[in-house]
Amino acid sequence: MNAPSQKGQLAVISGPSGVGKSTICREVIRRTGARLSVSATTRPRGAGEEDGKDYWFLTRDAFEQRIRDEAFLEYAEVFGHYYGTPRREVDEALARGETILLEIDVQGARQVKRMYPEAVMIFILPPSGTELAGRMEKRGRGEDEDTRRRRLAEAGQETAQAMRFYDHMVINDNLEQAVQDVIQIIQSKSGA
Ligand code: 5GP
């Protein structure tokens, strides 16, 4: 539950693809009223994904124009595609005192931490590597074998880097528990 006196804050949620970040974020938002920043990306839209809801799907040219316009709070290239957090949405939410979640990779998270040292940094871990590989395969984004393999390798590297600068690690073994853990971390850091 959300304490009414809560001060808005920035919470960064990272973790390997397929670990369940989106599901966790969706639940945290539903239960707390926090908002999720919608990122922009140049990667192709997956089945069931909506423009403006899951991501803003942009061409490379459009994305690079926004980089030049300094429209991103942070951006990074992940698996050969750009991903970035639109600056305005975040600034406006923070100005209104809202809690905003950024579901971004480790490179982006590092940039955010530099700009907002107060940001709460949470890294989601899978219960095991085998479990993660299975989940990634089931997601059915039509990715080829090679891309999936790269994502899995990337997951290992990302986790090793994360150990160094994330304040919190949450294991997504049981979804309900993971959601509660994330909510508890965010609320314990907010203005109390
Ligand atoms: P996916 O393609 O699986 O949706 O996301 C791939 C990776 O990009 C994930 O690690 C995800 O957290 C990251 N990502 C998504 N949006 C952003 C963003 O705005 N900035 C950064 N730096 N990474 C992002």
PDB file of C-alpha atoms in Angstrom, residues 17-165:
ATOM      1  CA  SER A  17      15.947  -9.983 -20.463  1.00  0.00           C
ATOM      2  CA  GLY A  18      13.392 -12.629 -19.652  1.00  0.00           C
ATOM      3  CA  VAL A  19      13.862 -12.297 -15.902  1.00  0.00           C
ATOM      4  CA  GLY A  20      10.351 -10.890 -15.466  1.00  0.00           C
ATOM      5  CA  LYS A  21      11.093  -7.175 -14.996  1.00  0.00           C
ATOM      6  CA  SER A  22       8.062  -6.041 -16.990  1.00  0.00           C
ATOM      7  CA  THR A  23       5.659  -8.252 -15.069  1.00  0.00           C
ATOM      8  CA  ILE A  24       7.094  -7.096 -11.757  1.00  0.00           C
ATOM      9  CA  CYS A  25       6.950  -3.433 -12.794  1.00  0.00           C
ATOM     10  CA  ARG A  26       3.358  -3.779 -13.994  1.00  0.00           C
ATOM     11  CA  GLU A  27       2.299  -5.204 -10.625  1.00  0.00           C
ATOM     12  CA  VAL A  28       4.250  -2.616  -8.633  1.00  0.00           C
ATOM     13  CA  ILE A  29       2.518   0.115 -10.634  1.00  0.00           C
ATOM     14  CA  ARG A  30      -0.912  -1.415 -10.190  1.00  0.00           C
ATOM     15  CA  ARG A  31      -0.478  -1.698  -6.450  1.00  0.00           C
ATOM     16  CA  THR A  32       1.318   1.542  -5.617  1.00  0.00           C
ATOM     17  CA  GLY A  33       0.248   4.080  -8.210  1.00  0.00           C
ATOM     18  CA  ALA A  34       3.863   4.620  -9.263  1.00  0.00           C
ATOM     19  CA  ARG A  35       4.303   5.234 -12.975  1.00  0.00           C
ATOM     20  CA  LEU A  36       6.500   3.582 -15.523  1.00  0.00           C
ATOM     21  CA  SER A  37       8.548   5.616 -17.920  1.00  0.00           C
ATOM     22  CA  VAL A  38       7.935   4.467 -21.509  1.00  0.00           C
ATOM     23  CA  SER A  39      11.302   4.149 -23.238  1.00  0.00           C
ATOM     24  CA  ALA A  40      12.052   4.731 -26.896  1.00  0.00           C
ATOM     25  CA  THR A  41      13.789   2.037 -28.916  1.00  0.00           C
ATOM     26  CA  THR A  42      14.906   1.222 -32.438  1.00  0.00           C
ATOM     27  CA  ARG A  43      14.396  -2.504 -31.999  1.00  0.00           C
ATOM     28  CA  PRO A  44      11.569  -4.119 -33.969  1.00  0.00           C
ATOM     29  CA  ARG A  45       8.237  -4.303 -32.216  1.00  0.00           C
ATOM     30  CA  GLY A  46       7.515  -7.757 -30.737  1.00  0.00           C
ATOM     31  CA  ALA A  47       4.209  -9.609 -31.064  1.00  0.00           C
ATOM     32  CA  GLY A  48       1.606  -8.031 -28.800  1.00  0.00           C
ATOM     33  CA  GLU A  49       3.668  -4.919 -28.125  1.00  0.00           C
ATOM     34  CA  GLU A  50       2.065  -1.510 -28.549  1.00  0.00           C
ATOM     35  CA  ASP A  51       3.647   1.748 -29.642  1.00  0.00           C
ATOM     36  CA  GLY A  52       3.490   4.276 -26.809  1.00  0.00           C
ATOM     37  CA  LYS A  53       2.682   1.611 -24.242  1.00  0.00           C
ATOM     38  CA  ASP A  54       5.539  -0.901 -24.234  1.00  0.00           C
ATOM     39  CA  TYR A  55       7.959   1.395 -26.054  1.00  0.00           C
ATOM     40  CA  TRP A  56       8.002   4.271 -28.465  1.00  0.00           C
ATOM     41  CA  PHE A  57       9.234   2.451 -31.559  1.00  0.00           C
ATOM     42  CA  LEU A  58      11.456   4.804 -33.541  1.00  0.00           C
ATOM     43  CA  THR A  59      13.611   4.602 -36.628  1.00  0.00           C
ATOM     44  CA  ARG A  60      17.344   4.996 -36.129  1.00  0.00           C
ATOM     45  CA  ASP A  61      17.221   8.416 -37.736  1.00  0.00           C
ATOM     46  CA  ALA A  62      14.456   9.619 -35.456  1.00  0.00           C
ATOM     47  CA  PHE A  63      16.256   8.265 -32.410  1.00  0.00           C
ATOM     48  CA  GLU A  64      19.531   9.933 -33.381  1.00  0.00           C
ATOM     49  CA  GLN A  65      17.729  13.219 -33.904  1.00  0.00           C
ATOM     50  CA  ARG A  66      16.417  12.977 -30.345  1.00  0.00           C
ATOM     51  CA  ILE A  67      19.903  12.266 -29.054  1.00  0.00           C
ATOM     52  CA  ARG A  68      21.033  15.500 -30.710  1.00  0.00           C
ATOM     53  CA  ASP A  69      18.068  17.334 -29.213  1.00  0.00           C
ATOM     54  CA  GLU A  70      19.102  16.020 -25.786  1.00  0.00           C
ATOM     55  CA  ALA A  71      15.642  14.570 -25.390  1.00  0.00           C
ATOM     56  CA  PHE A  72      16.932  11.537 -23.494  1.00  0.00           C
ATOM     57  CA  LEU A  73      17.783  11.368 -19.833  1.00  0.00           C
ATOM     58  CA  GLU A  74      19.996   8.431 -20.717  1.00  0.00           C
ATOM     59  CA  TYR A  75      20.347   6.118 -23.669  1.00  0.00           C
ATOM     60  CA  ALA A  76      22.364   3.059 -24.528  1.00  0.00           C
ATOM     61  CA  GLU A  77      22.885   0.612 -27.337  1.00  0.00           C
ATOM     62  CA  VAL A  78      21.761  -2.872 -26.327  1.00  0.00           C
ATOM     63  CA  PHE A  79      21.998  -5.872 -28.703  1.00  0.00           C
ATOM     64  CA  GLY A  80      22.594  -3.489 -31.613  1.00  0.00           C
ATOM     65  CA  HIS A  81      19.546  -1.291 -30.955  1.00  0.00           C
ATOM     66  CA  TYR A  82      19.149   2.021 -29.215  1.00  0.00           C
ATOM     67  CA  TYR A  83      17.089   2.305 -26.045  1.00  0.00           C
ATOM     68  CA  GLY A  84      16.505   5.577 -24.231  1.00  0.00           C
ATOM     69  CA  THR A  85      14.480   7.227 -21.490  1.00  0.00           C
ATOM     70  CA  PRO A  86      12.614  10.359 -22.610  1.00  0.00           C
ATOM     71  CA  ARG A  87      13.748  13.103 -20.265  1.00  0.00           C
ATOM     72  CA  ARG A  88      10.569  15.157 -20.144  1.00  0.00           C
ATOM     73  CA  GLU A  89       8.279  12.463 -18.799  1.00  0.00           C
ATOM     74  CA  VAL A  90      10.633  11.712 -15.921  1.00  0.00           C
ATOM     75  CA  ASP A  91      11.276  15.337 -15.018  1.00  0.00           C
ATOM     76  CA  GLU A  92       7.558  16.087 -15.027  1.00  0.00           C
ATOM     77  CA  ALA A  93       6.713  13.087 -12.846  1.00  0.00           C
ATOM     78  CA  LEU A  94       9.423  13.990 -10.345  1.00  0.00           C
ATOM     79  CA  ALA A  95       8.288  17.605 -10.290  1.00  0.00           C
ATOM     80  CA  ARG A  96       4.793  16.389  -9.416  1.00  0.00           C
ATOM     81  CA  GLY A  97       6.283  14.335  -6.580  1.00  0.00           C
ATOM     82  CA  GLU A  98       5.395  11.011  -8.211  1.00  0.00           C
ATOM     83  CA  THR A  99       7.352   7.792  -8.003  1.00  0.00           C
ATOM     84  CA  ILE A 100       8.587   6.770 -11.434  1.00  0.00           C
ATOM     85  CA  LEU A 101      10.119   3.444 -12.431  1.00  0.00           C
ATOM     86  CA  LEU A 102      12.751   3.126 -15.134  1.00  0.00           C
ATOM     87  CA  GLU A 103      13.116  -0.356 -16.566  1.00  0.00           C
ATOM     88  CA  ILE A 104      16.525   0.052 -18.175  1.00  0.00           C
ATOM     89  CA  ASP A 105      19.807  -1.752 -18.700  1.00  0.00           C
ATOM     90  CA  VAL A 106      22.968  -1.486 -16.613  1.00  0.00           C
ATOM     91  CA  GLN A 107      24.664   1.083 -18.886  1.00  0.00           C
ATOM     92  CA  GLY A 108      21.667   3.401 -18.664  1.00  0.00           C
ATOM     93  CA  ALA A 109      21.314   2.781 -14.940  1.00  0.00           C
ATOM     94  CA  ARG A 110      24.859   3.929 -14.380  1.00  0.00           C
ATOM     95  CA  GLN A 111      24.136   7.220 -16.168  1.00  0.00           C
ATOM     96  CA  VAL A 112      20.978   7.733 -14.100  1.00  0.00           C
ATOM     97  CA  LYS A 113      22.787   7.039 -10.839  1.00  0.00           C
ATOM     98  CA  ARG A 114      25.351   9.678 -11.734  1.00  0.00           C
ATOM     99  CA  MET A 115      22.663  12.274 -12.385  1.00  0.00           C
ATOM    100  CA  TYR A 116      20.316  11.232  -9.591  1.00  0.00           C
ATOM    101  CA  PRO A 117      22.402   9.796  -6.737  1.00  0.00           C
ATOM    102  CA  GLU A 118      19.185   9.434  -4.756  1.00  0.00           C
ATOM    103  CA  ALA A 119      17.720   6.942  -7.244  1.00  0.00           C
ATOM    104  CA  VAL A 120      16.873   3.524  -5.820  1.00  0.00           C
ATOM    105  CA  MET A 121      18.733   0.887  -7.811  1.00  0.00           C
ATOM    106  CA  ILE A 122      17.174  -2.586  -7.958  1.00  0.00           C
ATOM    107  CA  PHE A 123      18.546  -5.525  -9.938  1.00  0.00           C
ATOM    108  CA  ILE A 124      16.276  -8.520 -10.595  1.00  0.00           C
ATOM    109  CA  LEU A 125      17.944 -11.932 -10.704  1.00  0.00           C
ATOM    110  CA  PRO A 126      16.591 -15.206 -12.078  1.00  0.00           C
ATOM    111  CA  PRO A 127      16.542 -18.200  -9.725  1.00  0.00           C
ATOM    112  CA  SER A 128      19.102 -19.861 -12.040  1.00  0.00           C
ATOM    113  CA  GLY A 129      20.725 -19.598 -15.469  1.00  0.00           C
ATOM    114  CA  THR A 130      18.807 -22.599 -16.757  1.00  0.00           C
ATOM    115  CA  GLU A 131      15.521 -21.083 -15.688  1.00  0.00           C
ATOM    116  CA  LEU A 132      16.403 -17.832 -17.463  1.00  0.00           C
ATOM    117  CA  ALA A 133      17.283 -19.650 -20.703  1.00  0.00           C
ATOM    118  CA  GLY A 134      13.925 -21.455 -20.583  1.00  0.00           C
ATOM    119  CA  ARG A 135      11.970 -18.253 -20.010  1.00  0.00           C
ATOM    120  CA  MET A 136      13.762 -16.496 -22.846  1.00  0.00           C
ATOM    121  CA  GLU A 137      12.884 -19.269 -25.245  1.00  0.00           C
ATOM    122  CA  LYS A 138       9.232 -19.207 -24.238  1.00  0.00           C
ATOM    123  CA  ARG A 139       8.826 -15.493 -24.806  1.00  0.00           C
ATOM    124  CA  GLY A 140       8.427 -16.042 -28.527  1.00  0.00           C
ATOM    125  CA  ARG A 141       9.597 -12.719 -29.890  1.00  0.00           C
ATOM    126  CA  GLY A 142      10.594 -14.458 -33.037  1.00  0.00           C
ATOM    127  CA  GLU A 143      14.242 -13.967 -32.241  1.00  0.00           C
ATOM    128  CA  ASP A 144      16.732 -16.248 -33.856  1.00  0.00           C
ATOM    129  CA  GLU A 145      18.896 -18.664 -31.936  1.00  0.00           C
ATOM    130  CA  ASP A 146      21.909 -16.393 -32.255  1.00  0.00           C
ATOM    131  CA  THR A 147      20.153 -13.401 -30.694  1.00  0.00           C
ATOM    132  CA  ARG A 148      18.876 -15.521 -27.824  1.00  0.00           C
ATOM    133  CA  ARG A 149      22.354 -16.837 -27.188  1.00  0.00           C
ATOM    134  CA  ARG A 150      23.729 -13.292 -27.165  1.00  0.00           C
ATOM    135  CA  ARG A 151      21.088 -12.168 -24.714  1.00  0.00           C
ATOM    136  CA  LEU A 152      21.972 -15.016 -22.394  1.00  0.00           C
ATOM    137  CA  ALA A 153      25.683 -14.235 -22.545  1.00  0.00           C
ATOM    138  CA  GLU A 154      24.885 -10.573 -21.965  1.00  0.00           C
ATOM    139  CA  ALA A 155      22.836 -11.532 -18.911  1.00  0.00           C
ATOM    140  CA  GLY A 156      25.910 -12.985 -17.238  1.00  0.00           C
ATOM    141  CA  GLN A 157      28.023  -9.907 -17.906  1.00  0.00           C
ATOM    142  CA  GLU A 158      25.280  -7.561 -16.837  1.00  0.00           C
ATOM    143  CA  THR A 159      24.820  -9.394 -13.560  1.00  0.00           C
ATOM    144  CA  ALA A 160      28.542  -9.264 -12.807  1.00  0.00           C
ATOM    145  CA  GLN A 161      28.594  -5.485 -13.385  1.00  0.00           C
ATOM    146  CA  ALA A 162      25.405  -4.997 -11.392  1.00  0.00           C
ATOM    147  CA  MET A 163      26.898  -6.530  -8.265  1.00  0.00           C
ATOM    148  CA  ARG A 164      29.124  -3.475  -8.092  1.00  0.00           C
ATOM    149  CA  PHE A 165      26.637  -0.663  -8.019  1.00  0.00           C
TER     150      PHE A 165
END
